[in-house]
CSV table of C-alpha atoms and ligand atoms in Angstrom, one decimal:
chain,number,residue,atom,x,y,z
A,56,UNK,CA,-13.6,-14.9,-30.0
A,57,UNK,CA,-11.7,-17.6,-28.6
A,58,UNK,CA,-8.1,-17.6,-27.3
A,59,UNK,CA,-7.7,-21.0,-26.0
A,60,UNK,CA,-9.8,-22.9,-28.5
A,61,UNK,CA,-7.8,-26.2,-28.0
A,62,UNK,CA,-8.8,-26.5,-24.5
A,63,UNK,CA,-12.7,-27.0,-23.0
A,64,UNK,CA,-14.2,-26.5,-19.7
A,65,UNK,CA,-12.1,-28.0,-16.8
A,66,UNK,CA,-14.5,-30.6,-14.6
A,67,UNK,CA,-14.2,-32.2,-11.7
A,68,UNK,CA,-13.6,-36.4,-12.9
A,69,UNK,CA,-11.7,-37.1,-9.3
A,70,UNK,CA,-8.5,-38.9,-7.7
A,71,UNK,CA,-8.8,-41.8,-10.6
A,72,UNK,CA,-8.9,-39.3,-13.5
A,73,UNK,CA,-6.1,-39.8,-15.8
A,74,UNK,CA,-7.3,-37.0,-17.9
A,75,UNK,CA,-4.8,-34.0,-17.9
A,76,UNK,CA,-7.5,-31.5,-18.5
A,77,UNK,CA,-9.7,-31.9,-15.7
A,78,UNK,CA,-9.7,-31.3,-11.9
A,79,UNK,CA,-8.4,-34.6,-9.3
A,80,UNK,CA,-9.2,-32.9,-6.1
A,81,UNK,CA,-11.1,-29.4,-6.4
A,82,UNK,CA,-14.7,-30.0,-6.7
A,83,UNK,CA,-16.0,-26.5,-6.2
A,84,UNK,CA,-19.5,-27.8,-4.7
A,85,UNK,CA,-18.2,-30.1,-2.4
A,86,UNK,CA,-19.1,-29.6,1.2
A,87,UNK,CA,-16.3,-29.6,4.0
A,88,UNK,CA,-17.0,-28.4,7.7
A,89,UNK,CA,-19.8,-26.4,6.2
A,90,UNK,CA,-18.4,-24.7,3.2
A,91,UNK,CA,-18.3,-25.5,-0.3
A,92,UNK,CA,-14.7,-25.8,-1.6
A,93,UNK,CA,-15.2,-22.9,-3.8
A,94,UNK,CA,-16.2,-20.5,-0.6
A,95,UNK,CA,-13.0,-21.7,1.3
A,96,UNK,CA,-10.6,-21.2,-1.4
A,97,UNK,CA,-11.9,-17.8,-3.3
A,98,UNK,CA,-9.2,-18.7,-5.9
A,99,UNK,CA,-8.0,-16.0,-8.3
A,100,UNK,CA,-6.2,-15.6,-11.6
A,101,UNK,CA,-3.1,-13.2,-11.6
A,102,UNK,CA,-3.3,-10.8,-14.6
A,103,UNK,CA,0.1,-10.2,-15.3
A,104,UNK,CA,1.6,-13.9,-15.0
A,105,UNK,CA,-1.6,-15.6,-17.2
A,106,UNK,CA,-1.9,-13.0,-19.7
A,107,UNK,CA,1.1,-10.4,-19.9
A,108,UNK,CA,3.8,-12.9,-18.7
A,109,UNK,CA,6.0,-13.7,-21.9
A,110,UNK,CA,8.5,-15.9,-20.3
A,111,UNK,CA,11.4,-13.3,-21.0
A,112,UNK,CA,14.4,-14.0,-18.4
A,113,UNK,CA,17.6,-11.9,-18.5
A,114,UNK,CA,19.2,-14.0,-20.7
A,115,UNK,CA,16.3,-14.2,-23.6
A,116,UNK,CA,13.2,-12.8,-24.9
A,117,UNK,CA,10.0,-13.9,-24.8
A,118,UNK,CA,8.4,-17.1,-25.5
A,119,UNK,CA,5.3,-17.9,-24.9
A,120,UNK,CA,2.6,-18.7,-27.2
A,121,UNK,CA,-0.3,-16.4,-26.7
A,122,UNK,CA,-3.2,-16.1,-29.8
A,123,UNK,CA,-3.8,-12.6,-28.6
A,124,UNK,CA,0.2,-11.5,-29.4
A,125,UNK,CA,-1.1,-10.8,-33.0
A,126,UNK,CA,-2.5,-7.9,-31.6
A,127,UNK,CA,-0.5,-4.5,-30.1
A,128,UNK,CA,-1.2,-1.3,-28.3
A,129,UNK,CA,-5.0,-1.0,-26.8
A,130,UNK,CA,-6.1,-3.9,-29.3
A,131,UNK,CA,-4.0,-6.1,-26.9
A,132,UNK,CA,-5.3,-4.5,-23.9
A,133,UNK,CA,-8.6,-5.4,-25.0
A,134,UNK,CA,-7.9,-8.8,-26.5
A,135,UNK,CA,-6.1,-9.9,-23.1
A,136,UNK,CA,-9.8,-8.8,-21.0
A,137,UNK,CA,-11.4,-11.4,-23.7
A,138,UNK,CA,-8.9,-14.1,-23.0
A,139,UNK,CA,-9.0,-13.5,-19.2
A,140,UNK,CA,-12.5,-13.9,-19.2
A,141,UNK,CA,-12.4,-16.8,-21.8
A,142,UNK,CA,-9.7,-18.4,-19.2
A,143,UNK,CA,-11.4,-18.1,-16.2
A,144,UNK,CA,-14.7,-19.5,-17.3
A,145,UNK,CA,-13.2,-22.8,-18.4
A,146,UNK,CA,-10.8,-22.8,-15.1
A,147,UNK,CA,-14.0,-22.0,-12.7
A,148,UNK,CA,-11.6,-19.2,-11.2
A,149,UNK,CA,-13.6,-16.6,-9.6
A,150,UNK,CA,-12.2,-14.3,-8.9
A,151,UNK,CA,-9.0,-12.1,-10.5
A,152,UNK,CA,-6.1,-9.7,-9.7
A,153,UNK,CA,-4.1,-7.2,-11.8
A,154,UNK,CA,-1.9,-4.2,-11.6
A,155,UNK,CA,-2.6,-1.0,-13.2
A,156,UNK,CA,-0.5,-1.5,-15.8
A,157,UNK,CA,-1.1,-5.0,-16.6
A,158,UNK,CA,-4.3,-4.0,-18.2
A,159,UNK,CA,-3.5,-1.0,-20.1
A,160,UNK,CA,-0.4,0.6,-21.5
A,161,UNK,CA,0.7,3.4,-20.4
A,162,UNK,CA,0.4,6.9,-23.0
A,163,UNK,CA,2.3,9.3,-23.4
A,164,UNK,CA,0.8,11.7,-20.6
A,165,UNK,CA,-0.3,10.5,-17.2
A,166,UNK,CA,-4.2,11.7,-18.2
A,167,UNK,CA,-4.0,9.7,-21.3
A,168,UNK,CA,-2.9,6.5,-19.2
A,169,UNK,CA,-5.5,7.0,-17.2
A,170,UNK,CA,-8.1,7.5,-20.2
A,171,UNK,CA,-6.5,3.6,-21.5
A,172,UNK,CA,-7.1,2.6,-17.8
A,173,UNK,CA,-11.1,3.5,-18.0
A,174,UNK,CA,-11.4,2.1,-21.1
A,175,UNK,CA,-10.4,-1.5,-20.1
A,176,UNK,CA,-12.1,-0.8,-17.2
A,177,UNK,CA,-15.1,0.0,-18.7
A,178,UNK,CA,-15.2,-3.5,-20.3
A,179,UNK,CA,-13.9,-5.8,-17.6
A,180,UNK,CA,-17.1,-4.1,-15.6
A,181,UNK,CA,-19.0,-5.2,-18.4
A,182,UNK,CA,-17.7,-9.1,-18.4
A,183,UNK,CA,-17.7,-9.0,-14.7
A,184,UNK,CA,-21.4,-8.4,-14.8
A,185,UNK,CA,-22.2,-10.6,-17.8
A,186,UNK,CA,-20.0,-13.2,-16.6
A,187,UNK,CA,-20.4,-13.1,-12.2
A,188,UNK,CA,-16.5,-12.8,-12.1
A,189,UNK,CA,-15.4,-10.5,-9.0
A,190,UNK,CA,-12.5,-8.9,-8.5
A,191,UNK,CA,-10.2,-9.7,-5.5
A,192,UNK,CA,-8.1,-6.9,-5.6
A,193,UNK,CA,-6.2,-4.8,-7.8
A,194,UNK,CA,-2.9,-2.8,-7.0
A,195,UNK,CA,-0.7,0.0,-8.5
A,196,UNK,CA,2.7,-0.8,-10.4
A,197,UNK,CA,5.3,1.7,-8.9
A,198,UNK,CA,8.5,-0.4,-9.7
A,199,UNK,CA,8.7,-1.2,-13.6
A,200,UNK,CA,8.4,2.2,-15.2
A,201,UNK,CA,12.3,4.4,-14.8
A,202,UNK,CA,10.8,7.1,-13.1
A,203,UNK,CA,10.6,4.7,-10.0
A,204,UNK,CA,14.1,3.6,-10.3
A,205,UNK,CA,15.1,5.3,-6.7
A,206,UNK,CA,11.2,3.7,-5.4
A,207,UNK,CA,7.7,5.4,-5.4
A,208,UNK,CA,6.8,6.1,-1.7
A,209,UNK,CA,10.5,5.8,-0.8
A,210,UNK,CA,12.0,8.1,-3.4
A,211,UNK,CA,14.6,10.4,-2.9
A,212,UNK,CA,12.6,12.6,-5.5
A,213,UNK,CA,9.4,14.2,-4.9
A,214,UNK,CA,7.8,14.7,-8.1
A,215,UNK,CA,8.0,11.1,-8.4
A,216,UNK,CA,6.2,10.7,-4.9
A,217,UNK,CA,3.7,12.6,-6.5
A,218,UNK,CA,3.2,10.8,-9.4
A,219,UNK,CA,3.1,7.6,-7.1
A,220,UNK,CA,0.3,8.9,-5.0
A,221,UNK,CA,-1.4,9.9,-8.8
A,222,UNK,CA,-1.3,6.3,-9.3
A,223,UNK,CA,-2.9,5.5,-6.3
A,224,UNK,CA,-5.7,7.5,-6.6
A,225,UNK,CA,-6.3,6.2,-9.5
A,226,UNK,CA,-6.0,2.3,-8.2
A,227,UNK,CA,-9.1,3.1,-5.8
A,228,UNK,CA,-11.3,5.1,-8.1
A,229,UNK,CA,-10.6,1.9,-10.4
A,230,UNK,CA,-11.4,-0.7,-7.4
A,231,UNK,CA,-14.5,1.0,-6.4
A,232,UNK,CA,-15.6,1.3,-10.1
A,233,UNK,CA,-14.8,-2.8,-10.3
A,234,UNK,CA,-15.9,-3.7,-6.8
A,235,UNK,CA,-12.9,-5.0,-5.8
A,236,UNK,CA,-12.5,-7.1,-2.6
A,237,UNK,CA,-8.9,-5.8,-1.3
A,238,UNK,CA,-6.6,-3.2,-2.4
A,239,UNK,CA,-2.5,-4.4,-2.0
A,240,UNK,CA,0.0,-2.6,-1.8
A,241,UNK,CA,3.1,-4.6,-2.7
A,242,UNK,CA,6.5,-2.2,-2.6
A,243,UNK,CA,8.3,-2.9,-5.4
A,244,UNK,CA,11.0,-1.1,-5.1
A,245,UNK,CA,9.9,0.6,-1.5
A,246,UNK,CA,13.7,-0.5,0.0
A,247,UNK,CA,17.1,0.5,-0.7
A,248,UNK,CA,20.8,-0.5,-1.7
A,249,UNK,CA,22.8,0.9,0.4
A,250,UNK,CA,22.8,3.6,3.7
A,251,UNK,CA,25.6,5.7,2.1
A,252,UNK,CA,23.2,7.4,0.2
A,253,UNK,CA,19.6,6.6,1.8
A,254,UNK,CA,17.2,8.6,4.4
A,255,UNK,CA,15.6,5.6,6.1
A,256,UNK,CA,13.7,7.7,8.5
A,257,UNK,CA,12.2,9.7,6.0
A,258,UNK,CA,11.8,7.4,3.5
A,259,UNK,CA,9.4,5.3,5.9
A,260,UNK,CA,7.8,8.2,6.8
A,261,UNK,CA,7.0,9.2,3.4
A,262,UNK,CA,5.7,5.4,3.0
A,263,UNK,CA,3.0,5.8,6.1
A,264,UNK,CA,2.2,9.2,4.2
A,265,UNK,CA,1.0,7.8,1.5
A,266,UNK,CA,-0.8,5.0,2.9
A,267,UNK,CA,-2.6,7.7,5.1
A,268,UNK,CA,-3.7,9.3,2.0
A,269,UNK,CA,-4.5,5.9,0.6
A,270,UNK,CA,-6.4,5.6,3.4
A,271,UNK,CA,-8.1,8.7,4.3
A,272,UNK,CA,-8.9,9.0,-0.1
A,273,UNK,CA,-11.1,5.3,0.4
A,274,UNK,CA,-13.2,6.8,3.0
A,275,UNK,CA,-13.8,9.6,0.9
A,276,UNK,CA,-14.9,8.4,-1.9
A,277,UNK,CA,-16.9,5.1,-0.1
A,278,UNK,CA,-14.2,2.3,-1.4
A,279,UNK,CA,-14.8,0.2,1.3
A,280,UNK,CA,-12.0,-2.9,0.1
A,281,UNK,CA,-9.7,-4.6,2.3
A,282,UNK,CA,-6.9,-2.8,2.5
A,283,UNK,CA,-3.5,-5.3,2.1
A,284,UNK,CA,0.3,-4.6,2.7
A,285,UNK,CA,2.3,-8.0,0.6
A,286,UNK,CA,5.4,-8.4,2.6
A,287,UNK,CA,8.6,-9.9,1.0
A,288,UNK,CA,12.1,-9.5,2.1
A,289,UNK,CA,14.6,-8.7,-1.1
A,290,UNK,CA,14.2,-8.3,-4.7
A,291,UNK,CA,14.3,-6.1,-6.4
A,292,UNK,CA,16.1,-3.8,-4.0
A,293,UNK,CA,19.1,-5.7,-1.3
A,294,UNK,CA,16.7,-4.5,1.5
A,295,UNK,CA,12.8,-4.3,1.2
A,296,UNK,CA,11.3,-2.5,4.2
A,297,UNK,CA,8.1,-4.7,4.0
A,298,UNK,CA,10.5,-8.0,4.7
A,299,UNK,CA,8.3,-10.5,6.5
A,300,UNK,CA,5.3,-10.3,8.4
A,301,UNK,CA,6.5,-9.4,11.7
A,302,UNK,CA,8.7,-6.3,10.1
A,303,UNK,CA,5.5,-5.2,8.6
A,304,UNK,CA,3.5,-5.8,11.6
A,305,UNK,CA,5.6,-3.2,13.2
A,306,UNK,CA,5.5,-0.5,10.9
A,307,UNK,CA,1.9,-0.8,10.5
A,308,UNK,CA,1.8,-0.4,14.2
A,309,UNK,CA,4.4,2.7,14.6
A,310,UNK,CA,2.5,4.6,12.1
A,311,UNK,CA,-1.0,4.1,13.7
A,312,UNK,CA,-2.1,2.2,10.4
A,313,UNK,CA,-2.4,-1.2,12.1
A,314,UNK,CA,-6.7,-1.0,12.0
A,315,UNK,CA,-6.2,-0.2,8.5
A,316,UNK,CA,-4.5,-3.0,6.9
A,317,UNK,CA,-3.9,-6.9,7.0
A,318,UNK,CA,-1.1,-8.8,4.9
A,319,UNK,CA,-1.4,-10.0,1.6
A,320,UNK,CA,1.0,-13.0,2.2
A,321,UNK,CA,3.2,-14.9,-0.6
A,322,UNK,CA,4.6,-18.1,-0.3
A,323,UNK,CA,7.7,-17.5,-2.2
A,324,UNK,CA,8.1,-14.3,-0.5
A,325,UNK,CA,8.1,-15.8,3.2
A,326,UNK,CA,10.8,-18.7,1.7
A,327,UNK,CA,13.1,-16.1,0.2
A,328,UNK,CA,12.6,-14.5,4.2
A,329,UNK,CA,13.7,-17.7,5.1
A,330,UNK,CA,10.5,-18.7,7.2
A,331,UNK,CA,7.8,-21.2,5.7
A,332,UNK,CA,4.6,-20.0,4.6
A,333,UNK,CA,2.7,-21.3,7.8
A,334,UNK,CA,5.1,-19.1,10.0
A,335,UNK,CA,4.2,-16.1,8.1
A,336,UNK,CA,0.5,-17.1,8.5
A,337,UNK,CA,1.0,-18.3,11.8
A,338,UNK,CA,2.4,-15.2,12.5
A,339,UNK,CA,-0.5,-13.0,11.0
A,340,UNK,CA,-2.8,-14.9,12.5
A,341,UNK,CA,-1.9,-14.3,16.2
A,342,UNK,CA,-1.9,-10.6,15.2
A,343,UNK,CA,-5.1,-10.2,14.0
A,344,UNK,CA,-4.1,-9.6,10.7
A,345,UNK,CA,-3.6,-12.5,8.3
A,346,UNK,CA,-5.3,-11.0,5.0
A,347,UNK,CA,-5.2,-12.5,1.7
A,348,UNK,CA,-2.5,-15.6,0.0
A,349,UNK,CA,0.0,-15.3,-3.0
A,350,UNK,CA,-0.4,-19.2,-3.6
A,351,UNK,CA,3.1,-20.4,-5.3
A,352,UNK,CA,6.5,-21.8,-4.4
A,353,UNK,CA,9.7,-21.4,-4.6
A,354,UNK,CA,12.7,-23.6,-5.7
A,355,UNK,CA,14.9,-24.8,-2.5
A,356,UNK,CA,17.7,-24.5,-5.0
A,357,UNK,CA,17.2,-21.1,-6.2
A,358,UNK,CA,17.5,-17.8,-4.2
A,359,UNK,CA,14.6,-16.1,-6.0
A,360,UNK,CA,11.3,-15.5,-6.4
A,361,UNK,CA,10.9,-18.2,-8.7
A,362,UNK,CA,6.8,-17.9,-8.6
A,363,UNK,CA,5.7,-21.7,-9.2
A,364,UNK,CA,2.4,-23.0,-9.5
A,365,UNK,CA,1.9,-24.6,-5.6
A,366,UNK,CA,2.1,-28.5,-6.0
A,367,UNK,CA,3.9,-29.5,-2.3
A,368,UNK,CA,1.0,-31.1,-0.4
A,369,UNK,CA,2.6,-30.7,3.1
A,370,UNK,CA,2.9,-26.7,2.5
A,371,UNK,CA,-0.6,-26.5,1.1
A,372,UNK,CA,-2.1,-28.8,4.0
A,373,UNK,CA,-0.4,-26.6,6.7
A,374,UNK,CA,-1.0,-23.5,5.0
A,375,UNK,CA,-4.9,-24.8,4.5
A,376,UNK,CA,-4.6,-25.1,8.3
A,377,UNK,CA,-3.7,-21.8,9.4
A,378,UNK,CA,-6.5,-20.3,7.1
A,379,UNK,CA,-9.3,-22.9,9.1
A,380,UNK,CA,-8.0,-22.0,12.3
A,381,UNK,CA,-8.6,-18.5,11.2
A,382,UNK,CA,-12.1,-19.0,10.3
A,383,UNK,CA,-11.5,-18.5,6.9
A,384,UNK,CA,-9.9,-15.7,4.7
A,385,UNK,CA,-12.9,-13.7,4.9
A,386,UNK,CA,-12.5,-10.7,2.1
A,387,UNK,CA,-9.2,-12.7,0.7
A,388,UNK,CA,-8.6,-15.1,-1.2
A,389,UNK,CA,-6.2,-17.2,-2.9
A,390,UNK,CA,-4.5,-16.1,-5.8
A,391,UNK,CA,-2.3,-18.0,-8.0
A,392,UNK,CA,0.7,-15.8,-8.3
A,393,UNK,CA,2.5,-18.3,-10.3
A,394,UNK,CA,3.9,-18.7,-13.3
A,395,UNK,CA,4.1,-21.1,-16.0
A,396,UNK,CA,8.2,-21.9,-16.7
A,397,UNK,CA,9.9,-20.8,-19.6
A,398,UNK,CA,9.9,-24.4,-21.1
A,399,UNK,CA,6.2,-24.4,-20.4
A,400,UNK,CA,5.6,-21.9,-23.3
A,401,UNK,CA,2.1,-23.3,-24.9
A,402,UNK,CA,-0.9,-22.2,-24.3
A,403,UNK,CA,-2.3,-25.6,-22.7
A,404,UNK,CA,0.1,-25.5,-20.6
A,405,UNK,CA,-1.7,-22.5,-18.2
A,406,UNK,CA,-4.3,-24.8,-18.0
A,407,UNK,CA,-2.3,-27.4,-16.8
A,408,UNK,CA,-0.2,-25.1,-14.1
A,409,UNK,CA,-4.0,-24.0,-12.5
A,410,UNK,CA,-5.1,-27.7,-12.4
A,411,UNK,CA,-1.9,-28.4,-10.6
A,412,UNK,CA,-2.5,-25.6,-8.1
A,413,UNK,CA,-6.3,-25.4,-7.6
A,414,UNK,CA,-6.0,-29.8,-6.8
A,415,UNK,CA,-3.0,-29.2,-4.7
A,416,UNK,CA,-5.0,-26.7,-2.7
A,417,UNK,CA,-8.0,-28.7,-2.3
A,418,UNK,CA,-6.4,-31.5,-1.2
A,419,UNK,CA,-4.8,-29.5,1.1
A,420,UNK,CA,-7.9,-28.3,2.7
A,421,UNK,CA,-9.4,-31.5,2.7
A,422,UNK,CA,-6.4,-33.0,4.9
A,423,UNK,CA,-6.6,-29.6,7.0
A,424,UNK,CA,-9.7,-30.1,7.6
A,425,UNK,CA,-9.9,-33.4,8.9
A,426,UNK,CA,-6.4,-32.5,10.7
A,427,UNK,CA,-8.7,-30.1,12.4
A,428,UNK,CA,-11.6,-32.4,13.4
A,429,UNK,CA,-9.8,-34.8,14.9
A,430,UNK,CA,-7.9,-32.0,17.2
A,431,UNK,CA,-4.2,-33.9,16.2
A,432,UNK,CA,-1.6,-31.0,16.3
A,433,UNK,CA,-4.2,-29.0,18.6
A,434,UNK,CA,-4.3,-32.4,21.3
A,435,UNK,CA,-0.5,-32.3,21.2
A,436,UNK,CA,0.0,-28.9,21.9
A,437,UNK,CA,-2.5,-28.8,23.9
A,438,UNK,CA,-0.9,-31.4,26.3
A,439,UNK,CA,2.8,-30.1,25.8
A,440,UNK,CA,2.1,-26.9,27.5
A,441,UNK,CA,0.1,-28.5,30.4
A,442,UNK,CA,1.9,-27.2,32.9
A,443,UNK,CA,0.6,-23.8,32.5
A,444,UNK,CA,-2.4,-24.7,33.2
A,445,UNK,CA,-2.2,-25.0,36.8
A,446,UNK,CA,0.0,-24.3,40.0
A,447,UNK,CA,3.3,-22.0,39.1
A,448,UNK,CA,2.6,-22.5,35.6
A,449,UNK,CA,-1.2,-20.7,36.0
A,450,UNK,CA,0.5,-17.8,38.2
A,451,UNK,CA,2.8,-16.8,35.8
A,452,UNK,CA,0.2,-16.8,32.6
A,453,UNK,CA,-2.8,-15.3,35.0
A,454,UNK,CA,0.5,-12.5,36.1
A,455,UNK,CA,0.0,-13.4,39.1
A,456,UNK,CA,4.0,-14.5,39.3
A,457,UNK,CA,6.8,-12.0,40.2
A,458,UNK,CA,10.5,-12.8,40.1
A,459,UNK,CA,10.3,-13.1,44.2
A,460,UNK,CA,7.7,-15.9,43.9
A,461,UNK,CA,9.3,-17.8,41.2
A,462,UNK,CA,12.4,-17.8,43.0
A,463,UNK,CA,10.7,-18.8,45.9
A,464,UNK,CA,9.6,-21.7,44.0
A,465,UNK,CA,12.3,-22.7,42.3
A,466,UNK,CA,14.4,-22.8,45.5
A,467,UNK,CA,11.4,-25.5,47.1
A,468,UNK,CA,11.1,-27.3,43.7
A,469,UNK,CA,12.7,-30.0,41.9
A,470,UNK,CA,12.2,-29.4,38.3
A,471,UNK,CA,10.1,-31.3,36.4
A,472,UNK,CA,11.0,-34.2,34.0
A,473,UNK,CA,11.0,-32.4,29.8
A,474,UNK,CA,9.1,-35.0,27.8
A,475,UNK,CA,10.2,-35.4,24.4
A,476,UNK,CA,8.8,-33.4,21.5
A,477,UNK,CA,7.9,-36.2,19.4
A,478,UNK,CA,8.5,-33.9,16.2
A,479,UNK,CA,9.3,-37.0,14.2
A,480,UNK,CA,6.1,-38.7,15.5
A,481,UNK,CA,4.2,-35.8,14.4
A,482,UNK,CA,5.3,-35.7,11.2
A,483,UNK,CA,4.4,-39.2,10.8
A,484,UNK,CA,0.7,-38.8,12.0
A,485,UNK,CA,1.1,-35.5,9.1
A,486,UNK,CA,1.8,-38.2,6.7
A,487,UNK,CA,-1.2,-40.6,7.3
A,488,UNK,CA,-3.3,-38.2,6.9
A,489,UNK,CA,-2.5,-36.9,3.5
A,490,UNK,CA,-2.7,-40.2,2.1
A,491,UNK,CA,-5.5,-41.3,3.5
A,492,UNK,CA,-7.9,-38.0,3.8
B,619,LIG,MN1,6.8,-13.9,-5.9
C-alpha cells in the first residue's frame, strides 16, 4: 500500500536542480576524504515527528494530513510501520529512531502494552530485513503518560520508579530484538519545579540507579548498543538535570557510569542552553564522549524547542567539523529530530523538510571537509597558542612550572605583545568556503 503516492523516489539531480523533489547536495555515493556521504552522515528518520506528529499546539488540534489517519488503534500502529518504510525508501534514509510509544499504544495493562509493542516489533524486524533499514536507536517514553507527572527516574513515588525501570527493560529486550545501534535515554521529565518540595540528592541517585540497571540488564542479556544520555536544559520541567553537556558529563562521572555512556546531542537543545551546537560537540569531543546528533534548529526568536528541519549552512558546516575532527560518529548518527511546521500540514511537505535537511548537511560536510584539508581554523589555532610551545610557555603545559618559577619569570620579563584575534577575518575565510566548496 502506499501512503505517499504523490511523491517518487528522491535523486540526486545537483546544485542546478530546480526540481523541489530531489536532492541539491546529498549524493549518498559520493566520495569525500574516503567515505561515501551516506557512511559520514548515518541519517535517520524520527518516528514520532514523521509519522505520529499531528501538528497539535496548545492553542489547536491537529492538522496534518496523513493517508494512514483513516485508520485507529493497532491498525494505525501497523499502517504507520508501512508508511515509515514506504518514506524512507523514497528518502534514502537509513536508518530510524522511535520511542516505545510512538509505535504502539499503550493497553490497558502494562503486559498487554507490551504484547502491542512485540507485535509492531515483530513486523518492523520483518521490513528491516526485507528492506536493509537499521535501527539507530530506540528509547523509552517516561514523560507523556500522567503516571510520570512528578518524573520516572526522579519521582517522588516509587511504584512509578518501578514501572519506569519496567519500561526500560522492555526498551532493550526490543533494541536487541531490532539490532539497534544506540539506546538514549532522554529525561523527559527527569528535573524539577521547585526545591520546596524536591529531594535533589535522592532523586539523582535514583537516576544513576536506574541507569546501573540499564546497564548491568544489557550485559545480561548481550545488547551490546551504544548506550546515549540526550542532554537539554529546560522543558518540560524549569530545571532538567541533564542541562548541557558539561552538567551531564559530570553526573556521568560522579556516578561511575562515565565508560558506559556518550551524549546523544540536539541542536535545539544546546541553543535553548544557550551554547551553539559546536560547543556542545566541541565539548563532548574533548571528553571522549560526543555520541550521536539530534539534527534541527531552533528559532532565535523563540525560547523553545521549536525542532526545525536544519537549513543554516554555517551551523551544519561547523557542526560537520567537530564530527570530522572526531573521526566520525562511529555507532551514531544523525537523526532528523525535526518537524514539519504547523502550516506545513501536507504530506509533500515531509518530503520537502528531509531534502532541506539531508542537502543542508551534506553541504555542510563537504565545506568541513575541505575546511579540514586545507588546516584553516587548525593553522590559526595552531599559531595563536605558539607560545606554549616553547620556553615558559612549554614549562608550564610539560608541569614543569611552579608559581616560584613563574614569578621568577615574570619579574625578568617584559610581556609579550597580544596579537589580534582576527575573529572577523576568520569568519570571512568561513564564508569563502561555503560558497565556493
Ligand atoms: Mn528538541
Amino acid at each position: 500500500m502506499d501512503y505517499f503516492d504523490s511523491v517518487t523516489n528522491i535523486a540526486f539531480e545537483g546544485a542546478q536542480s530546480t526540481n523541489p523533489f530531489a536532492f541539491k547536495q546529498y549524493n549518498p555515493n559520493e566520495v569525500i576524504l574516503g567515505k561515501t556521504m551516506e557512511e559520514h552522515l548515518r541519517f535517520a528518520m524520527a518516528y514520532w515527528h514523521t509519522l505520529t506528529y499531528g501538528g497539535n499546539d496548545p492553542f489547536g488540534d491537529a492538522v496534518m494530513e496523513r493517508s494512514f489517519q483513516r485508520f485507529d488503534g493497532m491498525d494505525l500502529a501497523k499502517a504507520r510501520v508501512e508508511a515509515a518504510f514506504e518514506f524512507m525508501a523514497k528518502m534514502q534514509l537509513p536508518y530510524f529512531c522511535f520511542h516505545d510509544r510512538d509505535i504502539a499504544p499503550e493497553g490497558a495493562t502494562l503486559r498487554e502494552t507490551n504484547q502491542n509493542i512485540d507485535v509492531i516489533v515483530g513486523m518492523m524486524k520483518e521490513y528491516m530485513t526485507s528492506t536493509g533499514r537499521k535501527l539507530l536507536w530506540n528509547t523509552q517514553n517516561m514523560f507523556s503518560h500522567p503516571r510520570y507527572v512528578h518524573g520516572a527516574a526522579t519521582t517522588c513515588n516509587a511504584d512509578v520508579f518501578a514501572y519506569a525501570a519496567a519500561q526500560v527493560k522492555k526498551g532493550l529486550e526490543v533494541g536487541k530484538e531490532l539490532g539497534a545501534e544506540n539506546y538514549v535515554f532522554w529525561g523527559g521529565r527527569e528535573g524539577y519545579e521547585t526545591l520546596l518540595n524536591t529531594d535533589m540528592e535522592l532523586e539523582l541517585d535514583n537516576m544513576a540507579r536506574l541507569f546501573h540497571m540499564a546497564v548491568d540488564y544489557a550485559k545480561e542479556i548481550g545488547f551490546n548498543a551504544q548506550f546515549l544520555i540526550e542532554p537539554k536544559p529546560k522543558e518540560p520541567m524549569k530545571h532538567q538535570y541533564d542541562f548541557d553537556a558539561a552538567s551531564t558529563l559530570a553526573f556521568l562521572q560522579k556516578y561511575d557510569l562515565k565508560e558506559h555512556f556518550k551524549l546523544n546531542l540536539e541542536a535545539n537543545h544546546a541553543t535553548l542552553a544557550q551554547h551553539t551546537f559546536e560547543h556542545e560537540l566541541h565539548y563532548a569531543r574533548i571528553n571522549g564522549v560526543l555520541g550521536s546528533l539530534d539534527a534541527n534548529q531552533g528559532d532565535l526568536l523563540l525560547g523553545w524547542d521549536t525542532d526545525e528541519f536544519p537549513t543554516d549552512l554555517y551551523s551544519t558546516t561547523l557542526t560537520m567539523l567537530e564530527v570530522l575532527k572526531n573521526d566520525g560518529l562511529h555507532k551514531g548518527g544523525i537523526n532528523f529530530d525535526a518537524k514539519v511546521r504547523r502550516a506545513s500540514f501536507e504530506a509533500e511537505d515531509l518530503f520537502l523538510a528531509h531534502i532541506a535537511g539531508m542537502d543542508a548537511y551534506a553541504k555542510g560536510l563537504k565545506v568541513a571537509a575541505k575546511l579540514l584539508e586545507d588546516r584553516v581554523f587548525e593553522q590559526a589555532i595552531e599559531d595563536r597558542y605558539a607560545s606554549f610551545n616553547e620556553g615558559i610557555g612549554k614549562d608550564i603545559v610539560t608541569g614543569k612550572a611552579t608559581l616560584q618559577s613563574l614569578e621568577a619569570y615574570a619579574l625578568d620579563h617584559e610581556t609579550r605583545r597580544n596579537v589580534s584575534g582576527r575573529q572577523e577575518h576568520l569568519r570571512s575565510i568561513l564564508n569563502q568556503y561555503i560558497w565556493q566548496a
